[in-house]
Amino acid sequence: MPSVVLQPSNVNPQISGDVISSVNINVSMDGVASTFTVIDEIKDIINILGGRIDAQKRFKTWEDNDYVGKEPYFYDHLQNTKLPSRDALSPCPLVNRNLSKLVSLVIQNYTPHLVAQVLTHFTNLPKILSQIQSLSLLSEEAMEKSALSTVFTATKLDLLTPTLITSLAKINTHIFSDLSLPPDQTTRLSLLHSLIVDGPGTLQQQHPSLIPGMVFKYFMNYVHLVQTELLLLTGAGSPAPTAQLTPSEVSDLRFVFVGAGFPLTGIILHILTNGARIQLVDCSSEAIANGERLLAMTSSLGITDHSAFTFVRSRCEDILFLPPGAALPQGHVTSHVIRCDVLDLASAISQETTEVMLNRNAALVTVVRKRNVRGLSELLYEKFEVRDKEACPFVLAGEVSPPQNVAMVTPPSILLGVAHPMNINSCQLYLNKAIFRSANSGT
C-alpha cells in the first residue's frame, strides 16, 4: 500500500454559495467596469467553452434517456483526442479558468444601471443566455461528480481511512493528544471536512497518479450558505412559524431537499440542526447512488445518523408534499407522498417546476425555501418569481442575500440576513398564506 504522510491539506475552503467555479481568480476591471467590458468578457467565455457545453448537453440527454444508444463523444482540440462527452465540463485548467472568470464577473458590486443593461442585453440573446445557464448547471454537476469520485477512489484504495480522517479532524480542531473528539457540531463538521477535503487533498498531493480528479474546494461555502438559510426559519424577525423554536425543537423538523445530486447541503443541515430528518429527492439514479454511498461513509464515522435520511429517486412533479398529520387529499395521482415541515428547492429548479410545486404538489406545505438569484447571478440560473400572487397559496415572507444584491430585495422589510459577499445565490422564504395570515393576526 502507498504510504500516507499525515498533514492537513493545502486545499483551503472558499465561500461562494451554489458554486460553479473551481479556482478563485480575480478579474481585473481596471477601475469602474463598463457594460461592454462585462458583456464582452462573458461572450468570450461562451465562445471558448461553447463546444464543451454542447457536448455535455448531449451526454445529459443520453443520461436522461437511461443511456439508450451509444455514449456521445466530443473532440478535445487541446489534447488532440476524442473524449466522452460526460467529461466535457469536468474540472480541467481550461474549464476551471473560464468558470472562475465568469463567477468573478457576476459577483462584483456593480451599479444598478450596469446590471440592468447587461441583463437586458443577454435577455435579448436567448441562445447565448441559455448557453450561460447550461454552463452553470452542467459544470456544477460535473464538479460535484469529480469531487465525489476523488473521495470514493481514495476510499477504495484503502488510503482514506477512518484513522486518517479522525487524525486530520483532530489537527483541525487543535487536539494534539490521544483524547477523543467531543461529539458536537464542530467535531462532526471537522470530520466531514476531513472526509471531503483534507483527506483527499493530502492523499492527492502524495499520490497524484492514484487519485485523479478535483478535490472539493468549497466545503465552507456550503456551511455558510446553510447557516444563513437557517436564519429564514429561526432568525430574529423571521415570520416563519419555526422562528421561536429552540435548537432542540428545530432538530425535530422534517426537511426535504429537491435537487440533491451532491447531498452536502442535506448533511450539513442535519449537523447544524443537531439531527433533523432529511429527505433527499433527485431524478438521477447516479446521484441517488452517490448520495447513499457518501451517507454510508459519514454515518460510519459518526457524522450523521443514517436512520435520519431518506433518498427518493423521482421527479418532484411526481411527488405530493404534505405537512405531517395532514389528511391525504382524495383523488391524488402522484407516485410518492412525502411529509415535511420545510421544503427546500435548489437553485437549479426551474421557474415552471417551482410554480408546479407551490401551486399544486406542495400547496399544503407550511414552509418552502427557494434558492434564487438576483443581479447578474440571473445569468447563471433562471430567476424565480411568483407570477400570479393572488392565486399562489404562498407569500414571499423573507430573504437572505449577498451584500451586492441587498438593494434589489423588495420590499426591503423581508431581508432577514446578509450572506457572504461571494455567494451566488439568495434564498427566499415562502410561507403558506393561511399560516402567514394566522401569524400576523395573532391567532
PDB file of N, CA, C and O in Angstrom, residues 221-282:
ATOM      1  N   ASN A 221     -18.184  27.023   1.823  1.00  0.00           N
ATOM      2  CA  ASN A 221     -19.266  27.711   1.104  1.00  0.00           C
ATOM      3  C   ASN A 221     -20.611  27.178   1.560  1.00  0.00           C
ATOM      4  O   ASN A 221     -21.566  27.923   1.816  1.00  0.00           O
ATOM      5  N   TYR A 222     -20.709  25.851   1.587  1.00  0.00           N
ATOM      6  CA  TYR A 222     -21.965  25.199   1.924  1.00  0.00           C
ATOM      7  C   TYR A 222     -22.318  25.414   3.391  1.00  0.00           C
ATOM      8  O   TYR A 222     -23.487  25.603   3.742  1.00  0.00           O
ATOM      9  N   VAL A 223     -21.325  25.385   4.272  1.00  0.00           N
ATOM     10  CA  VAL A 223     -21.592  25.617   5.691  1.00  0.00           C
ATOM     11  C   VAL A 223     -22.187  27.005   5.892  1.00  0.00           C
ATOM     12  O   VAL A 223     -23.217  27.169   6.554  1.00  0.00           O
ATOM     13  N   HIS A 224     -21.549  28.019   5.307  1.00  0.00           N
ATOM     14  CA  HIS A 224     -22.041  29.385   5.456  1.00  0.00           C
ATOM     15  C   HIS A 224     -23.414  29.549   4.812  1.00  0.00           C
ATOM     16  O   HIS A 224     -24.281  30.255   5.329  1.00  0.00           O
ATOM     17  N   LEU A 225     -23.617  28.901   3.680  1.00  0.00           N
ATOM     18  CA  LEU A 225     -24.901  29.002   2.992  1.00  0.00           C
ATOM     19  C   LEU A 225     -26.024  28.417   3.846  1.00  0.00           C
ATOM     20  O   LEU A 225     -27.080  29.031   4.027  1.00  0.00           O
ATOM     21  N   VAL A 226     -25.797  27.225   4.389  1.00  0.00           N
ATOM     22  CA  VAL A 226     -26.830  26.572   5.209  1.00  0.00           C
ATOM     23  C   VAL A 226     -27.083  27.366   6.490  1.00  0.00           C
ATOM     24  O   VAL A 226     -28.234  27.522   6.923  1.00  0.00           O
ATOM     25  N   GLN A 227     -26.003  27.891   7.096  1.00  0.00           N
ATOM     26  CA  GLN A 227     -26.178  28.711   8.303  1.00  0.00           C
ATOM     27  C   GLN A 227     -27.033  29.939   8.008  1.00  0.00           C
ATOM     28  O   GLN A 227     -27.936  30.283   8.785  1.00  0.00           O
ATOM     29  N   THR A 228     -26.757  30.604   6.894  1.00  0.00           N
ATOM     30  CA  THR A 228     -27.509  31.804   6.541  1.00  0.00           C
ATOM     31  C   THR A 228     -28.965  31.460   6.250  1.00  0.00           C
ATOM     32  O   THR A 228     -29.885  32.185   6.654  1.00  0.00           O
ATOM     33  N   GLU A 229     -29.192  30.354   5.546  1.00  0.00           N
ATOM     34  CA  GLU A 229     -30.557  29.963   5.216  1.00  0.00           C
ATOM     35  C   GLU A 229     -31.370  29.599   6.449  1.00  0.00           C
ATOM     36  O   GLU A 229     -32.591  29.768   6.463  1.00  0.00           O
ATOM     37  N   LEU A 230     -30.703  29.117   7.496  1.00  0.00           N
ATOM     38  CA  LEU A 230     -31.425  28.811   8.732  1.00  0.00           C
ATOM     39  C   LEU A 230     -31.999  30.069   9.376  1.00  0.00           C
ATOM     40  O   LEU A 230     -32.979  29.987  10.142  1.00  0.00           O
ATOM     41  N   LEU A 231     -31.401  31.241   9.068  1.00  0.00           N
ATOM     42  CA  LEU A 231     -31.960  32.493   9.597  1.00  0.00           C
ATOM     43  C   LEU A 231     -33.382  32.718   9.114  1.00  0.00           C
ATOM     44  O   LEU A 231     -34.173  33.385   9.790  1.00  0.00           O
ATOM     45  N   LEU A 232     -33.712  32.174   7.954  1.00  0.00           N
ATOM     46  CA  LEU A 232     -35.073  32.316   7.442  1.00  0.00           C
ATOM     47  C   LEU A 232     -36.085  31.607   8.334  1.00  0.00           C
ATOM     48  O   LEU A 232     -37.265  31.971   8.377  1.00  0.00           O
ATOM     49  N   LEU A 233     -35.619  30.591   9.031  1.00  0.00           N
ATOM     50  CA  LEU A 233     -36.518  29.799   9.875  1.00  0.00           C
ATOM     51  C   LEU A 233     -36.457  30.200  11.336  1.00  0.00           C
ATOM     52  O   LEU A 233     -37.481  30.183  12.029  1.00  0.00           O
ATOM     53  N   THR A 234     -35.287  30.547  11.822  1.00  0.00           N
ATOM     54  CA  THR A 234     -35.108  30.727  13.262  1.00  0.00           C
ATOM     55  C   THR A 234     -34.552  32.087  13.647  1.00  0.00           C
ATOM     56  O   THR A 234     -34.431  32.382  14.832  1.00  0.00           O
ATOM     57  N   GLY A 235     -34.174  32.917  12.659  1.00  0.00           N
ATOM     58  CA  GLY A 235     -33.527  34.180  12.961  1.00  0.00           C
ATOM     59  C   GLY A 235     -34.472  35.218  13.525  1.00  0.00           C
ATOM     60  O   GLY A 235     -35.701  35.124  13.408  1.00  0.00           O
ATOM     61  N   ALA A 236     -33.883  36.260  14.129  1.00  0.00           N
ATOM     62  CA  ALA A 236     -34.677  37.362  14.664  1.00  0.00           C
ATOM     63  C   ALA A 236     -35.442  38.035  13.531  1.00  0.00           C
ATOM     64  O   ALA A 236     -34.888  38.333  12.482  1.00  0.00           O
ATOM     65  N   GLY A 237     -36.706  38.240  13.736  1.00  0.00           N
ATOM     66  CA  GLY A 237     -37.527  38.894  12.733  1.00  0.00           C
ATOM     67  C   GLY A 237     -38.156  37.951  11.733  1.00  0.00           C
ATOM     68  O   GLY A 237     -38.970  38.378  10.913  1.00  0.00           O
ATOM     69  N   SER A 238     -37.806  36.674  11.774  1.00  0.00           N
ATOM     70  CA  SER A 238     -38.403  35.736  10.828  1.00  0.00           C
ATOM     71  C   SER A 238     -39.883  35.542  11.130  1.00  0.00           C
ATOM     72  O   SER A 238     -40.261  35.316  12.280  1.00  0.00           O
ATOM     73  N   PRO A 239     -40.727  35.626  10.103  1.00  0.00           N
ATOM     74  CA  PRO A 239     -42.167  35.397  10.319  1.00  0.00           C
ATOM     75  C   PRO A 239     -42.537  33.919  10.267  1.00  0.00           C
ATOM     76  O   PRO A 239     -43.709  33.578  10.388  1.00  0.00           O
ATOM     77  N   ALA A 240     -41.550  33.049  10.049  1.00  0.00           N
ATOM     78  CA  ALA A 240     -41.843  31.624   9.939  1.00  0.00           C
ATOM     79  C   ALA A 240     -42.368  31.080  11.267  1.00  0.00           C
ATOM     80  O   ALA A 240     -41.952  31.536  12.333  1.00  0.00           O
ATOM     81  N   PRO A 241     -43.268  30.104  11.213  1.00  0.00           N
ATOM     82  CA  PRO A 241     -43.777  29.513  12.461  1.00  0.00           C
ATOM     83  C   PRO A 241     -42.693  28.792  13.254  1.00  0.00           C
ATOM     84  O   PRO A 241     -42.904  28.445  14.405  1.00  0.00           O
ATOM     85  N   THR A 242     -41.528  28.600  12.629  1.00  0.00           N
ATOM     86  CA  THR A 242     -40.407  27.946  13.319  1.00  0.00           C
ATOM     87  C   THR A 242     -39.514  28.954  14.041  1.00  0.00           C
ATOM     88  O   THR A 242     -38.558  28.559  14.700  1.00  0.00           O
ATOM     89  N   ALA A 243     -39.805  30.266  13.918  1.00  0.00           N
ATOM     90  CA  ALA A 243     -38.877  31.297  14.387  1.00  0.00           C
ATOM     91  C   ALA A 243     -38.629  31.239  15.890  1.00  0.00           C
ATOM     92  O   ALA A 243     -37.570  31.626  16.352  1.00  0.00           O
ATOM     93  N   GLN A 244     -39.596  30.779  16.649  1.00  0.00           N
ATOM     94  CA  GLN A 244     -39.437  30.766  18.094  1.00  0.00           C
ATOM     95  C   GLN A 244     -38.963  29.409  18.626  1.00  0.00           C
ATOM     96  O   GLN A 244     -38.934  29.188  19.839  1.00  0.00           O
ATOM     97  N   LEU A 245     -38.593  28.518  17.725  1.00  0.00           N
ATOM     98  CA  LEU A 245     -38.178  27.196  18.167  1.00  0.00           C
ATOM     99  C   LEU A 245     -36.792  27.225  18.803  1.00  0.00           C
ATOM    100  O   LEU A 245     -35.919  27.979  18.387  1.00  0.00           O
ATOM    101  N   THR A 246     -36.613  26.396  19.810  1.00  0.00           N
ATOM    102  CA  THR A 246     -35.289  26.209  20.401  1.00  0.00           C
ATOM    103  C   THR A 246     -34.480  25.277  19.494  1.00  0.00           C
ATOM    104  O   THR A 246     -35.043  24.590  18.628  1.00  0.00           O
ATOM    105  N   PRO A 247     -33.143  25.243  19.644  1.00  0.00           N
ATOM    106  CA  PRO A 247     -32.336  24.326  18.833  1.00  0.00           C
ATOM    107  C   PRO A 247     -32.804  22.874  18.885  1.00  0.00           C
ATOM    108  O   PRO A 247     -32.809  22.177  17.872  1.00  0.00           O
ATOM    109  N   SER A 248     -33.243  22.430  20.073  1.00  0.00           N
ATOM    110  CA  SER A 248     -33.695  21.042  20.171  1.00  0.00           C
ATOM    111  C   SER A 248     -34.990  20.831  19.404  1.00  0.00           C
ATOM    112  O   SER A 248     -35.237  19.752  18.847  1.00  0.00           O
ATOM    113  N   GLU A 249     -35.837  21.877  19.349  1.00  0.00           N
ATOM    114  CA  GLU A 249     -37.089  21.757  18.607  1.00  0.00           C
ATOM    115  C   GLU A 249     -36.847  21.783  17.104  1.00  0.00           C
ATOM    116  O   GLU A 249     -37.542  21.118  16.340  1.00  0.00           O
ATOM    117  N   VAL A 250     -35.854  22.554  16.671  1.00  0.00           N
ATOM    118  CA  VAL A 250     -35.511  22.579  15.253  1.00  0.00           C
ATOM    119  C   VAL A 250     -35.077  21.197  14.790  1.00  0.00           C
ATOM    120  O   VAL A 250     -35.357  20.777  13.667  1.00  0.00           O
ATOM    121  N   SER A 251     -34.417  20.461  15.658  1.00  0.00           N
ATOM    122  CA  SER A 251     -33.953  19.118  15.291  1.00  0.00           C
ATOM    123  C   SER A 251     -35.108  18.155  15.058  1.00  0.00           C
ATOM    124  O   SER A 251     -34.925  17.096  14.465  1.00  0.00           O
ATOM    125  N   ASP A 252     -36.313  18.530  15.507  1.00  0.00           N
ATOM    126  CA  ASP A 252     -37.485  17.671  15.290  1.00  0.00           C
ATOM    127  C   ASP A 252     -38.161  17.930  13.952  1.00  0.00           C
ATOM    128  O   ASP A 252     -39.096  17.216  13.577  1.00  0.00           O
ATOM    129  N   LEU A 253     -37.708  18.954  13.225  1.00  0.00           N
ATOM    130  CA  LEU A 253     -38.328  19.271  11.941  1.00  0.00           C
ATOM    131  C   LEU A 253     -37.956  18.244  10.883  1.00  0.00           C
ATOM    132  O   LEU A 253     -36.881  17.627  10.935  1.00  0.00           O
ATOM    133  N   ARG A 254     -38.845  18.096   9.921  1.00  0.00           N
ATOM    134  CA  ARG A 254     -38.578  17.231   8.766  1.00  0.00           C
ATOM    135  C   ARG A 254     -38.296  18.121   7.554  1.00  0.00           C
ATOM    136  O   ARG A 254     -39.149  18.908   7.150  1.00  0.00           O
ATOM    137  N   PHE A 255     -37.113  17.981   6.978  1.00  0.00           N
ATOM    138  CA  PHE A 255     -36.718  18.763   5.813  1.00  0.00           C
ATOM    139  C   PHE A 255     -36.698  17.871   4.579  1.00  0.00           C
ATOM    140  O   PHE A 255     -36.319  16.703   4.649  1.00  0.00           O
ATOM    141  N   VAL A 256     -37.097  18.445   3.453  1.00  0.00           N
ATOM    142  CA  VAL A 256     -36.949  17.770   2.162  1.00  0.00           C
ATOM    143  C   VAL A 256     -36.170  18.709   1.248  1.00  0.00           C
ATOM    144  O   VAL A 256     -36.514  19.896   1.139  1.00  0.00           O
ATOM    145  N   PHE A 257     -35.115  18.172   0.628  1.00  0.00           N
ATOM    146  CA  PHE A 257     -34.333  18.978  -0.315  1.00  0.00           C
ATOM    147  C   PHE A 257     -34.475  18.367  -1.698  1.00  0.00           C
ATOM    148  O   PHE A 257     -34.125  17.212  -1.911  1.00  0.00           O
ATOM    149  N   VAL A 258     -34.995  19.167  -2.633  1.00  0.00           N
ATOM    150  CA  VAL A 258     -35.195  18.711  -4.007  1.00  0.00           C
ATOM    151  C   VAL A 258     -34.057  19.229  -4.876  1.00  0.00           C
ATOM    152  O   VAL A 258     -33.807  20.434  -4.933  1.00  0.00           O
ATOM    153  N   GLY A 259     -33.380  18.305  -5.546  1.00  0.00           N
ATOM    154  CA  GLY A 259     -32.207  18.639  -6.333  1.00  0.00           C
ATOM    155  C   GLY A 259     -30.964  18.346  -5.525  1.00  0.00           C
ATOM    156  O   GLY A 259     -30.157  19.226  -5.244  1.00  0.00           O
ATOM    157  N   ALA A 260     -30.814  17.081  -5.122  1.00  0.00           N
ATOM    158  CA  ALA A 260     -29.808  16.711  -4.125  1.00  0.00           C
ATOM    159  C   ALA A 260     -28.744  15.801  -4.700  1.00  0.00           C
ATOM    160  O   ALA A 260     -28.349  14.811  -4.093  1.00  0.00           O
ATOM    161  N   GLY A 261     -28.250  16.131  -5.902  1.00  0.00           N
ATOM    162  CA  GLY A 261     -27.243  15.287  -6.528  1.00  0.00           C
ATOM    163  C   GLY A 261     -25.977  15.151  -5.711  1.00  0.00           C
ATOM    164  O   GLY A 261     -25.344  14.106  -5.699  1.00  0.00           O
ATOM    165  N   PHE A 262     -25.580  16.219  -5.041  1.00  0.00           N
ATOM    166  CA  PHE A 262     -24.432  16.189  -4.127  1.00  0.00           C
ATOM    167  C   PHE A 262     -24.996  16.538  -2.758  1.00  0.00           C
ATOM    168  O   PHE A 262     -25.300  17.700  -2.496  1.00  0.00           O
ATOM    169  N   PRO A 263     -25.175  15.573  -1.856  1.00  0.00           N
ATOM    170  CA  PRO A 263     -26.010  15.802  -0.671  1.00  0.00           C
ATOM    171  C   PRO A 263     -25.324  16.561   0.450  1.00  0.00           C
ATOM    172  O   PRO A 263     -25.675  16.407   1.615  1.00  0.00           O
ATOM    173  N   LEU A 264     -24.347  17.415   0.119  1.00  0.00           N
ATOM    174  CA  LEU A 264     -23.612  18.115   1.164  1.00  0.00           C
ATOM    175  C   LEU A 264     -24.519  19.070   1.933  1.00  0.00           C
ATOM    176  O   LEU A 264     -24.407  19.190   3.156  1.00  0.00           O
ATOM    177  N   THR A 265     -25.432  19.748   1.236  1.00  0.00           N
ATOM    178  CA  THR A 265     -26.362  20.646   1.928  1.00  0.00           C
ATOM    179  C   THR A 265     -27.176  19.883   2.960  1.00  0.00           C
ATOM    180  O   THR A 265     -27.322  20.325   4.104  1.00  0.00           O
ATOM    181  N   GLY A 266     -27.722  18.720   2.570  1.00  0.00           N
ATOM    182  CA  GLY A 266     -28.526  17.935   3.500  1.00  0.00           C
ATOM    183  C   GLY A 266     -27.734  17.445   4.692  1.00  0.00           C
ATOM    184  O   GLY A 266     -28.223  17.456   5.834  1.00  0.00           O
ATOM    185  N   ILE A 267     -26.501  17.017   4.465  1.00  0.00           N
ATOM    186  CA  ILE A 267     -25.664  16.516   5.560  1.00  0.00           C
ATOM    187  C   ILE A 267     -25.312  17.641   6.522  1.00  0.00           C
ATOM    188  O   ILE A 267     -25.390  17.487   7.750  1.00  0.00           O
ATOM    189  N   ILE A 268     -24.933  18.800   5.984  1.00  0.00           N
ATOM    190  CA  ILE A 268     -24.594  19.937   6.848  1.00  0.00           C
ATOM    191  C   ILE A 268     -25.824  20.428   7.597  1.00  0.00           C
ATOM    192  O   ILE A 268     -25.741  20.765   8.788  1.00  0.00           O
ATOM    193  N   LEU A 269     -26.970  20.469   6.939  1.00  0.00           N
ATOM    194  CA  LEU A 269     -28.212  20.860   7.611  1.00  0.00           C
ATOM    195  C   LEU A 269     -28.521  19.908   8.763  1.00  0.00           C
ATOM    196  O   LEU A 269     -28.925  20.338   9.851  1.00  0.00           O
ATOM    197  N   HIS A 270     -28.327  18.628   8.555  1.00  0.00           N
ATOM    198  CA  HIS A 270     -28.527  17.620   9.598  1.00  0.00           C
ATOM    199  C   HIS A 270     -27.615  17.892  10.791  1.00  0.00           C
ATOM    200  O   HIS A 270     -28.032  17.785  11.955  1.00  0.00           O
ATOM    201  N   ILE A 271     -26.367  18.273  10.516  1.00  0.00           N
ATOM    202  CA  ILE A 271     -25.410  18.558  11.593  1.00  0.00           C
ATOM    203  C   ILE A 271     -25.797  19.829  12.333  1.00  0.00           C
ATOM    204  O   ILE A 271     -25.848  19.857  13.573  1.00  0.00           O
ATOM    205  N   LEU A 272     -26.085  20.898  11.596  1.00  0.00           N
ATOM    206  CA  LEU A 272     -26.350  22.199  12.223  1.00  0.00           C
ATOM    207  C   LEU A 272     -27.675  22.243  12.962  1.00  0.00           C
ATOM    208  O   LEU A 272     -27.884  23.127  13.800  1.00  0.00           O
ATOM    209  N   THR A 273     -28.569  21.324  12.649  1.00  0.00           N
ATOM    210  CA  THR A 273     -29.848  21.247  13.373  1.00  0.00           C
ATOM    211  C   THR A 273     -29.826  20.144  14.435  1.00  0.00           C
ATOM    212  O   THR A 273     -30.861  19.808  14.998  1.00  0.00           O
ATOM    213  N   ASN A 274     -28.652  19.589  14.675  1.00  0.00           N
ATOM    214  CA  ASN A 274     -28.498  18.539  15.689  1.00  0.00           C
ATOM    215  C   ASN A 274     -29.383  17.331  15.421  1.00  0.00           C
ATOM    216  O   ASN A 274     -30.009  16.785  16.323  1.00  0.00           O
ATOM    217  N   GLY A 275     -29.439  16.933  14.146  1.00  0.00           N
ATOM    218  CA  GLY A 275     -30.059  15.651  13.843  1.00  0.00           C
ATOM    219  C   GLY A 275     -31.408  15.689  13.178  1.00  0.00           C
ATOM    220  O   GLY A 275     -32.141  14.685  13.215  1.00  0.00           O
ATOM    221  N   ALA A 276     -31.782  16.799  12.553  1.00  0.00           N
ATOM    222  CA  ALA A 276     -33.073  16.862  11.871  1.00  0.00           C
ATOM    223  C   ALA A 276     -33.159  15.789  10.788  1.00  0.00           C
ATOM    224  O   ALA A 276     -32.154  15.395  10.195  1.00  0.00           O
ATOM    225  N   ARG A 277     -34.383  15.325  10.539  1.00  0.00           N
ATOM    226  CA  ARG A 277     -34.599  14.311   9.495  1.00  0.00           C
ATOM    227  C   ARG A 277     -34.575  14.966   8.124  1.00  0.00           C
ATOM    228  O   ARG A 277     -35.196  16.008   7.902  1.00  0.00           O
ATOM    229  N   ILE A 278     -33.841  14.341   7.217  1.00  0.00           N
ATOM    230  CA  ILE A 278     -33.621  14.912   5.890  1.00  0.00           C
ATOM    231  C   ILE A 278     -34.049  13.900   4.827  1.00  0.00           C
ATOM    232  O   ILE A 278     -33.612  12.748   4.852  1.00  0.00           O
ATOM    233  N   GLN A 279     -34.900  14.337   3.910  1.00  0.00           N
ATOM    234  CA  GLN A 279     -35.234  13.524   2.746  1.00  0.00           C
ATOM    235  C   GLN A 279     -34.661  14.213   1.508  1.00  0.00           C
ATOM    236  O   GLN A 279     -34.866  15.412   1.311  1.00  0.00           O
ATOM    237  N   LEU A 280     -33.938  13.456   0.699  1.00  0.00           N
ATOM    238  CA  LEU A 280     -33.237  13.993  -0.459  1.00  0.00           C
ATOM    239  C   LEU A 280     -33.863  13.432  -1.728  1.00  0.00           C
ATOM    240  O   LEU A 280     -33.960  12.213  -1.893  1.00  0.00           O
ATOM    241  N   VAL A 281     -34.295  14.322  -2.600  1.00  0.00           N
ATOM    242  CA  VAL A 281     -35.006  13.933  -3.809  1.00  0.00           C
ATOM    243  C   VAL A 281     -34.174  14.297  -5.028  1.00  0.00           C
ATOM    244  O   VAL A 281     -33.710  15.440  -5.160  1.00  0.00           O
ATOM    245  N   ASP A 282     -33.999  13.349  -5.932  1.00  0.00           N
ATOM    246  CA  ASP A 282     -33.316  13.624  -7.199  1.00  0.00           C
ATOM    247  C   ASP A 282     -33.835  12.627  -8.229  1.00  0.00           C
ATOM    248  O   ASP A 282     -34.193  11.487  -7.878  1.00  0.00           O
TER     249      ASP A 282
END
